[in-house]
PDB file of C-alpha atoms in Angstrom:
ATOM      1  CA  MET A   1     -37.328 -95.334  68.129  1.00  0.00           C
ATOM      2  CA  SER A   2     -37.302 -93.377  71.371  1.00  0.00           C
ATOM      3  CA  MET A   3     -40.690 -92.755  73.007  1.00  0.00           C
ATOM      4  CA  THR A   4     -41.455 -90.203  75.718  1.00  0.00           C
ATOM      5  CA  PHE A   5     -43.730 -90.684  78.701  1.00  0.00           C
ATOM      6  CA  LEU A   6     -46.376 -88.560  76.982  1.00  0.00           C
ATOM      7  CA  GLN A   7     -46.131 -90.489  73.717  1.00  0.00           C
ATOM      8  CA  LEU A   8     -46.444 -93.804  75.553  1.00  0.00           C
ATOM      9  CA  ALA A   9     -49.516 -92.613  77.461  1.00  0.00           C
ATOM     10  CA  ALA A  10     -51.177 -91.326  74.289  1.00  0.00           C
ATOM     11  CA  ARG A  11     -50.396 -94.569  72.479  1.00  0.00           C
ATOM     12  CA  LEU A  12     -51.858 -96.620  75.337  1.00  0.00           C
ATOM     13  CA  ARG A  13     -55.107 -94.670  75.184  1.00  0.00           C
ATOM     14  CA  GLN A  14     -55.285 -95.329  71.457  1.00  0.00           C
ATOM     15  CA  GLU A  15     -54.470 -99.043  71.746  1.00  0.00           C
ATOM     16  CA  VAL A  16     -57.141 -99.726  74.374  1.00  0.00           C
ATOM     17  CA  LEU A  17     -59.718 -97.563  72.554  1.00  0.00           C
ATOM     18  CA  ALA A  18     -60.330 -95.408  75.615  1.00  0.00           C
ATOM     19  CA  SER A  19     -62.752 -92.536  75.139  1.00  0.00           C
ATOM     20  CA  GLY A  20     -61.669 -88.962  74.471  1.00  0.00           C
ATOM     21  CA  THR A  21     -58.358 -87.703  73.129  1.00  0.00           C
ATOM     22  CA  GLY A  22     -54.849 -87.128  74.390  1.00  0.00           C
ATOM     23  CA  PRO A  23     -53.531 -86.905  76.956  1.00  0.00           C
ATOM     24  CA  SER A  24     -51.919 -83.591  76.063  1.00  0.00           C
ATOM     25  CA  THR A  25     -49.733 -83.854  79.173  1.00  0.00           C
ATOM     26  CA  VAL A  26     -49.010 -86.467  81.848  1.00  0.00           C
ATOM     27  CA  VAL A  27     -49.104 -83.863  84.626  1.00  0.00           C
ATOM     28  CA  GLY A  28     -52.242 -83.102  86.628  1.00  0.00           C
ATOM     29  CA  GLN A  29     -54.515 -85.610  84.918  1.00  0.00           C
ATOM     30  CA  ALA A  30     -57.694 -87.024  86.477  1.00  0.00           C
ATOM     31  CA  GLY A  31     -60.006 -89.933  85.848  1.00  0.00           C
ATOM     32  CA  GLU A  32     -59.195 -92.413  83.088  1.00  0.00           C
ATOM     33  CA  LEU A  33     -56.343 -90.371  81.650  1.00  0.00           C
ATOM     34  CA  LYS A  34     -54.660 -90.350  85.059  1.00  0.00           C
ATOM     35  CA  ARG A  35     -55.004 -94.126  85.273  1.00  0.00           C
ATOM     36  CA  ILE A  36     -53.458 -94.461  81.817  1.00  0.00           C
ATOM     37  CA  CYS A  37     -50.502 -92.266  82.800  1.00  0.00           C
ATOM     38  CA  ASP A  38     -50.106 -94.133  86.079  1.00  0.00           C
ATOM     39  CA  TRP A  39     -50.130 -97.515  84.323  1.00  0.00           C
ATOM     40  CA  ILE A  40     -47.311 -96.422  82.001  1.00  0.00           C
ATOM     41  CA  ALA A  41     -45.190 -95.075  84.886  1.00  0.00           C
ATOM     42  CA  GLU A  42     -45.794 -98.196  86.996  1.00  0.00           C
ATOM     43  CA  ALA A  43     -45.004-100.486  84.066  1.00  0.00           C
ATOM     44  CA  ASP A  44     -41.725 -98.681  83.424  1.00  0.00           C
ATOM     45  CA  GLU A  45     -40.669 -99.068  87.073  1.00  0.00           C
ATOM     46  CA  GLU A  46     -41.580-102.762  87.087  1.00  0.00           C
ATOM     47  CA  ILE A  47     -39.485-103.380  83.969  1.00  0.00           C
ATOM     48  CA  GLN A  48     -36.453-101.779  85.626  1.00  0.00           C
ATOM     49  CA  GLN A  49     -36.977-104.026  88.664  1.00  0.00           C
ATOM     50  CA  GLU A  50     -37.486-107.236  86.681  1.00  0.00           C
ATOM     51  CA  TYR A  51     -33.820-108.254  87.070  1.00  0.00           C
ATOM     52  CA  ASP A  52     -31.054-106.991  89.332  1.00  0.00           C
ATOM     53  CA  GLU A  53     -28.623-107.880  86.538  1.00  0.00           C
ATOM     54  CA  TRP A  54     -30.004-105.574  83.828  1.00  0.00           C
ATOM     55  CA  LYS A  55     -26.978-103.980  82.135  1.00  0.00           C
ATOM     56  CA  PHE A  56     -28.731-100.608  81.892  1.00  0.00           C
ATOM     57  CA  MET A  57     -29.223-100.623  85.680  1.00  0.00           C
ATOM     58  CA  VAL A  58     -25.472-100.914  86.367  1.00  0.00           C
ATOM     59  CA  GLY A  59     -23.132 -97.929  86.611  1.00  0.00           C
ATOM     60  CA  ASP A  60     -19.360 -97.514  86.984  1.00  0.00           C
ATOM     61  CA  PHE A  61     -17.681 -95.437  89.657  1.00  0.00           C
ATOM     62  CA  THR A  62     -14.195 -94.231  90.526  1.00  0.00           C
ATOM     63  CA  LEU A  63     -13.053 -92.734  93.793  1.00  0.00           C
ATOM     64  CA  ASN A  64      -9.815 -90.987  94.769  1.00  0.00           C
ATOM     65  CA  THR A  65      -8.936 -91.586  98.396  1.00  0.00           C
ATOM     66  CA  VAL A  66      -7.522 -89.053 100.838  1.00  0.00           C
ATOM     67  CA  ALA A  67      -4.674 -90.005 103.144  1.00  0.00           C
ATOM     68  CA  ASP A  68      -5.895 -91.131 106.578  1.00  0.00           C
ATOM     69  CA  ASP A  69      -9.568 -90.985 105.535  1.00  0.00           C
ATOM     70  CA  GLY A  70     -11.181 -94.433 105.429  1.00  0.00           C
ATOM     71  CA  SER A  71     -14.854 -93.579 104.773  1.00  0.00           C
ATOM     72  CA  TYR A  72     -16.413 -92.320 101.514  1.00  0.00           C
ATOM     73  CA  ALA A  73     -19.977 -91.495 100.510  1.00  0.00           C
ATOM     74  CA  ALA A  74     -21.447 -91.996  97.044  1.00  0.00           C
ATOM     75  CA  SER A  75     -21.220 -88.230  96.577  1.00  0.00           C
ATOM     76  CA  ASP A  76     -17.413 -88.405  97.062  1.00  0.00           C
ATOM     77  CA  CYS A  77     -16.922 -90.309  93.801  1.00  0.00           C
ATOM     78  CA  VAL A  78     -15.179 -88.566  90.895  1.00  0.00           C
ATOM     79  CA  THR A  79     -18.622 -88.350  89.309  1.00  0.00           C
ATOM     80  CA  PRO A  80     -20.958 -88.069  92.322  1.00  0.00           C
ATOM     81  CA  ILE A  81     -23.506 -90.888  92.413  1.00  0.00           C
ATOM     82  CA  THR A  82     -27.096 -89.745  92.856  1.00  0.00           C
ATOM     83  CA  ASP A  83     -28.908 -92.964  91.881  1.00  0.00           C
ATOM     84  CA  LEU A  84     -27.298 -95.559  94.149  1.00  0.00           C
ATOM     85  CA  ARG A  85     -29.301 -98.639  95.014  1.00  0.00           C
ATOM     86  CA  ASN A  86     -26.526-101.069  95.985  1.00  0.00           C
ATOM     87  CA  TRP A  87     -22.805-101.475  95.515  1.00  0.00           C
ATOM     88  CA  LYS A  88     -21.649-104.489  93.459  1.00  0.00           C
ATOM     89  CA  LEU A  89     -19.277-105.871  96.042  1.00  0.00           C
ATOM     90  CA  GLU A  90     -17.461-108.316  93.767  1.00  0.00           C
ATOM     91  CA  THR A  91     -16.233-105.547  91.433  1.00  0.00           C
ATOM     92  CA  PHE A  92     -14.143-103.333  93.735  1.00  0.00           C
ATOM     93  CA  LYS A  93     -10.512-102.739  92.699  1.00  0.00           C
ATOM     94  CA  ILE A  94      -7.750-100.418  93.867  1.00  0.00           C
ATOM     95  CA  TYR A  95      -4.386 -99.085  92.749  1.00  0.00           C
ATOM     96  CA  LEU A  96      -1.873 -96.550  94.016  1.00  0.00           C
ATOM     97  CA  SER A  97      -2.450 -93.422  91.930  1.00  0.00           C
ATOM     98  CA  ALA A  98       1.266 -92.577  91.818  1.00  0.00           C
ATOM     99  CA  THR A  99       2.018 -95.992  90.291  1.00  0.00           C
ATOM    100  CA  GLY A 100      -0.917 -96.351  87.932  1.00  0.00           C
ATOM    101  CA  VAL A 101      -3.232 -99.116  86.792  1.00  0.00           C
ATOM    102  CA  SER A 102      -0.403-101.680  86.628  1.00  0.00           C
ATOM    103  CA  ASP A 103      -0.639-101.707  90.436  1.00  0.00           C
ATOM    104  CA  GLU A 104      -4.339-102.636  90.413  1.00  0.00           C
ATOM    105  CA  THR A 105      -5.582-105.368  92.751  1.00  0.00           C
ATOM    106  CA  ARG A 106      -8.921-106.553  94.033  1.00  0.00           C
ATOM    107  CA  LEU A 107     -10.404-105.131  97.228  1.00  0.00           C
ATOM    108  CA  ARG A 108     -11.826-107.843  99.440  1.00  0.00           C
ATOM    109  CA  TRP A 109     -15.232-107.297 101.042  1.00  0.00           C
ATOM    110  CA  ILE A 110     -15.720-108.185 104.708  1.00  0.00           C
ATOM    111  CA  ASP A 111     -18.898-107.738 106.721  1.00  0.00           C
ATOM    112  CA  TYR A 112     -19.360-104.587 108.745  1.00  0.00           C
ATOM    113  CA  GLN A 113     -18.863-106.229 112.149  1.00  0.00           C
ATOM    114  CA  ALA A 114     -15.570-107.774 111.049  1.00  0.00           C
ATOM    115  CA  TRP A 115     -14.406-104.441 109.629  1.00  0.00           C
ATOM    116  CA  TYR A 116     -15.472-102.607 112.797  1.00  0.00           C
ATOM    117  CA  GLU A 117     -13.550-104.956 115.079  1.00  0.00           C
ATOM    118  CA  LYS A 118     -10.429-104.974 112.892  1.00  0.00           C
ATOM    119  CA  TYR A 119     -10.180-101.403 111.682  1.00  0.00           C
ATOM    120  CA  ASN A 120     -12.383 -99.063 113.726  1.00  0.00           C
ATOM    121  CA  THR A 121      -9.774 -98.498 116.410  1.00  0.00           C
ATOM    122  CA  GLY A 122      -7.906 -95.398 117.477  1.00  0.00           C
ATOM    123  CA  SER A 123      -4.568 -97.147 117.020  1.00  0.00           C
ATOM    124  CA  GLN A 124      -5.115 -98.119 113.380  1.00  0.00           C
ATOM    125  CA  THR A 125      -2.040 -97.646 111.186  1.00  0.00           C
ATOM    126  CA  SER A 126      -2.587 -96.250 107.692  1.00  0.00           C
ATOM    127  CA  GLY A 127      -1.451 -98.314 104.722  1.00  0.00           C
ATOM    128  CA  ARG A 128      -2.679 -99.826 101.475  1.00  0.00           C
ATOM    129  CA  PRO A 129      -6.374-100.743 101.850  1.00  0.00           C
ATOM    130  CA  ILE A 130      -6.982-104.460 101.314  1.00  0.00           C
ATOM    131  CA  HIS A 131     -10.524-104.736 102.739  1.00  0.00           C
ATOM    132  CA  PHE A 132     -13.718-102.764 102.474  1.00  0.00           C
ATOM    133  CA  THR A 133     -17.216-102.900 103.854  1.00  0.00           C
ATOM    134  CA  ILE A 134     -20.425-100.928 103.405  1.00  0.00           C
ATOM    135  CA  GLY A 135     -21.749 -98.860 106.291  1.00  0.00           C
ATOM    136  CA  ASN A 136     -25.380 -98.523 107.304  1.00  0.00           C
ATOM    137  CA  ASP A 137     -25.413 -95.205 105.450  1.00  0.00           C
ATOM    138  CA  MET A 138     -24.147 -96.965 102.267  1.00  0.00           C
ATOM    139  CA  SER A 139     -20.708 -95.385 102.627  1.00  0.00           C
ATOM    140  CA  ILE A 140     -17.592 -97.287 101.508  1.00  0.00           C
ATOM    141  CA  LYS A 141     -15.296 -97.988 104.444  1.00  0.00           C
ATOM    142  CA  LEU A 142     -11.716 -99.037 103.724  1.00  0.00           C
ATOM    143  CA  GLY A 143      -9.313-100.988 105.865  1.00  0.00           C
ATOM    144  CA  PRO A 144      -6.704-100.035 106.673  1.00  0.00           C
ATOM    145  CA  LYS A 145      -7.097 -96.302 106.122  1.00  0.00           C
ATOM    146  CA  PRO A 146      -5.226 -95.253 102.980  1.00  0.00           C
ATOM    147  CA  SER A 147      -1.761 -93.843 103.556  1.00  0.00           C
ATOM    148  CA  ALA A 148      -1.730 -92.034 100.189  1.00  0.00           C
ATOM    149  CA  VAL A 149      -3.968 -91.316  97.212  1.00  0.00           C
ATOM    150  CA  TYR A 150      -5.426 -94.515  95.793  1.00  0.00           C
ATOM    151  CA  ARG A 151      -7.910 -94.965  92.968  1.00  0.00           C
ATOM    152  CA  VAL A 152     -10.853 -97.210  93.897  1.00  0.00           C
ATOM    153  CA  SER A 153     -13.181 -98.340  91.126  1.00  0.00           C
ATOM    154  CA  GLY A 154     -16.069-100.712  90.602  1.00  0.00           C
ATOM    155  CA  GLU A 155     -19.736-100.957  89.734  1.00  0.00           C
ATOM    156  CA  TYR A 156     -23.012-100.176  91.451  1.00  0.00           C
ATOM    157  CA  GLN A 157     -26.688-100.960  90.923  1.00  0.00           C
ATOM    158  CA  LYS A 158     -28.808 -97.968  90.025  1.00  0.00           C
ATOM    159  CA  SER A 159     -32.039 -97.088  91.793  1.00  0.00           C
ATOM    160  CA  VAL A 160     -35.305 -97.075  89.878  1.00  0.00           C
ATOM    161  CA  ASP A 161     -35.884 -94.022  87.696  1.00  0.00           C
ATOM    162  CA  THR A 162     -39.476 -92.737  87.787  1.00  0.00           C
ATOM    163  CA  MET A 163     -40.917 -90.935  84.771  1.00  0.00           C
ATOM    164  CA  THR A 164     -42.883 -87.851  85.839  1.00  0.00           C
ATOM    165  CA  ALA A 165     -42.601 -85.277  83.019  1.00  0.00           C
ATOM    166  CA  ASP A 166     -43.901 -85.304  79.445  1.00  0.00           C
ATOM    167  CA  ALA A 167     -40.443 -85.546  77.879  1.00  0.00           C
ATOM    168  CA  ASP A 168     -39.081 -88.251  80.215  1.00  0.00           C
ATOM    169  CA  VAL A 169     -38.003 -91.451  78.473  1.00  0.00           C
ATOM    170  CA  PRO A 170     -37.299 -94.963  79.805  1.00  0.00           C
ATOM    171  CA  VAL A 171     -33.716 -95.568  80.897  1.00  0.00           C
ATOM    172  CA  TYR A 172     -33.283 -98.685  78.741  1.00  0.00           C
ATOM    173  CA  PRO A 173     -32.339 -98.550  75.032  1.00  0.00           C
ATOM    174  CA  ALA A 174     -34.894 -97.032  72.660  1.00  0.00           C
ATOM    175  CA  GLU A 175     -35.631-100.246  70.779  1.00  0.00           C
ATOM    176  CA  TRP A 176     -37.492-101.508  73.863  1.00  0.00           C
ATOM    177  CA  HIS A 177     -39.365 -98.332  74.755  1.00  0.00           C
ATOM    178  CA  LYS A 178     -42.690 -99.948  73.830  1.00  0.00           C
ATOM    179  CA  LEU A 179     -42.416-102.379  76.750  1.00  0.00           C
ATOM    180  CA  PRO A 180     -44.299-100.033  79.139  1.00  0.00           C
ATOM    181  CA  LEU A 181     -47.011 -99.711  76.489  1.00  0.00           C
ATOM    182  CA  TYR A 182     -47.521-103.472  76.272  1.00  0.00           C
ATOM    183  CA  LEU A 183     -47.379-103.951  80.041  1.00  0.00           C
ATOM    184  CA  GLY A 184     -49.759-100.989  80.358  1.00  0.00           C
ATOM    185  CA  MET A 185     -52.195-102.812  78.063  1.00  0.00           C
ATOM    186  CA  MET A 186     -52.068-105.772  80.444  1.00  0.00           C
ATOM    187  CA  LYS A 187     -52.761-103.497  83.411  1.00  0.00           C
ATOM    188  CA  TYR A 188     -55.683-101.880  81.583  1.00  0.00           C
ATOM    189  CA  GLY A 189     -57.090-105.256  80.556  1.00  0.00           C
ATOM    190  CA  ARG A 190     -56.820-106.647  84.083  1.00  0.00           C
ATOM    191  CA  SER A 191     -58.437-103.547  85.596  1.00  0.00           C
ATOM    192  CA  THR A 192     -61.318-103.297  83.138  1.00  0.00           C
ATOM    193  CA  GLY A 193     -61.890-106.959  82.335  1.00  0.00           C
ATOM    194  CA  ALA A 194     -60.874-106.432  78.708  1.00  0.00           C
ATOM    195  CA  ALA A 195     -59.445-109.909  78.107  1.00  0.00           C
ATOM    196  CA  GLU A 196     -58.520-109.278  74.476  1.00  0.00           C
ATOM    197  CA  VAL A 197     -56.515-106.163  75.368  1.00  0.00           C
ATOM    198  CA  TYR A 198     -54.744-108.082  78.126  1.00  0.00           C
ATOM    199  CA  GLN A 199     -53.889-110.972  75.830  1.00  0.00           C
ATOM    200  CA  ASP A 200     -52.575-108.702  73.070  1.00  0.00           C
ATOM    201  CA  GLY A 201     -50.414-106.835  75.564  1.00  0.00           C
ATOM    202  CA  GLU A 202     -49.116-110.047  77.119  1.00  0.00           C
ATOM    203  CA  ARG A 203     -48.139-111.509  73.737  1.00  0.00           C
ATOM    204  CA  LEU A 204     -46.297-108.374  72.619  1.00  0.00           C
ATOM    205  CA  TYR A 205     -44.702-107.791  76.026  1.00  0.00           C
ATOM    206  CA  SER A 206     -43.386-111.346  76.359  1.00  0.00           C
ATOM    207  CA  LYS A 207     -41.913-111.313  72.851  1.00  0.00           C
ATOM    208  CA  MET A 208     -40.117-107.983  73.326  1.00  0.00           C
ATOM    209  CA  LEU A 209     -38.993-108.777  76.884  1.00  0.00           C
ATOM    210  CA  ARG A 210     -37.293-111.976  75.690  1.00  0.00           C
ATOM    211  CA  ARG A 211     -35.318-109.969  73.145  1.00  0.00           C
ATOM    212  CA  MET A 212     -34.270-107.434  75.777  1.00  0.00           C
ATOM    213  CA  GLU A 213     -33.240-110.244  78.131  1.00  0.00           C
ATOM    214  CA  ARG A 214     -30.878-111.640  75.486  1.00  0.00           C
ATOM    215  CA  SER A 215     -29.301-108.213  75.019  1.00  0.00           C
ATOM    216  CA  GLN A 216     -29.373-106.695  78.490  1.00  0.00           C
ATOM    217  CA  LEU A 217     -28.613-109.612  80.818  1.00  0.00           C
ATOM    218  CA  PRO A 218     -25.033-110.869  81.300  1.00  0.00           C
ATOM    219  CA  ARG A 219     -24.205-114.121  79.605  1.00  0.00           C
ATOM    220  CA  VAL A 220     -23.998-117.170  81.867  1.00  0.00           C
ATOM    221  CA  ARG A 221     -20.496-118.526  81.870  1.00  0.00           C
ATOM    222  CA  MET A 222     -20.304-122.288  81.730  1.00  0.00           C
ATOM    223  CA  ALA A 223     -17.864-123.878  84.185  1.00  0.00           C
ATOM    224  CA  GLY A 224     -14.948-125.730  82.635  1.00  0.00           C
ATOM    225  CA  SER A 225     -14.695-129.483  82.899  1.00  0.00           C
ATOM    226  CA  LEU A 226     -12.925-130.930  85.900  1.00  0.00           C
ATOM    227  CA  ALA A 227      -9.727-132.794  85.281  1.00  0.00           C
TER     228      ALA A 227
END
């Protein structure tokens, strides 16, 4: 069941038996209610950052090149990327748009210095890109410059999403939306010395996190036997 930021904060107050009622909103709180809201938001961010490989923190992108233009920002993608953390360098592929996906091949990453020395010259001849690198501004730089329209595709790691409004929900699937609640209980218990609250939160958090790991982390592929 999906839970909003406000619902998680209210549930945390109830679980730790904090005084008062609410909160009625997560915005503009003070005192203990602010700490409760902050603990939920911090817990949610920490869960997103637990693994770089979380499936829900990976997005797909496609990019249509322009002839003689070898540099592309995240905003140039077919669906502009606004939550880029890092590009997944091993996933980049390319095909000539006029030919179609049957023409698809891997793009090979090279470091920026190697790309700069090989391709950042005034005499560069356009052609089919075979290399790419990532600039200091996180732009994709192709080499050689494309001579026609190519379709580049791949994956990227998303940046952390911060809940700030009452109706915001965690970015991971709804069945794990209680994770910030349980981690919030641990934060409350550590801050206030409430050992029983901490232990309850830790037990519930660890159990649910293990289930999410099995679902949301890529499976490890075992290497085949050597002949």
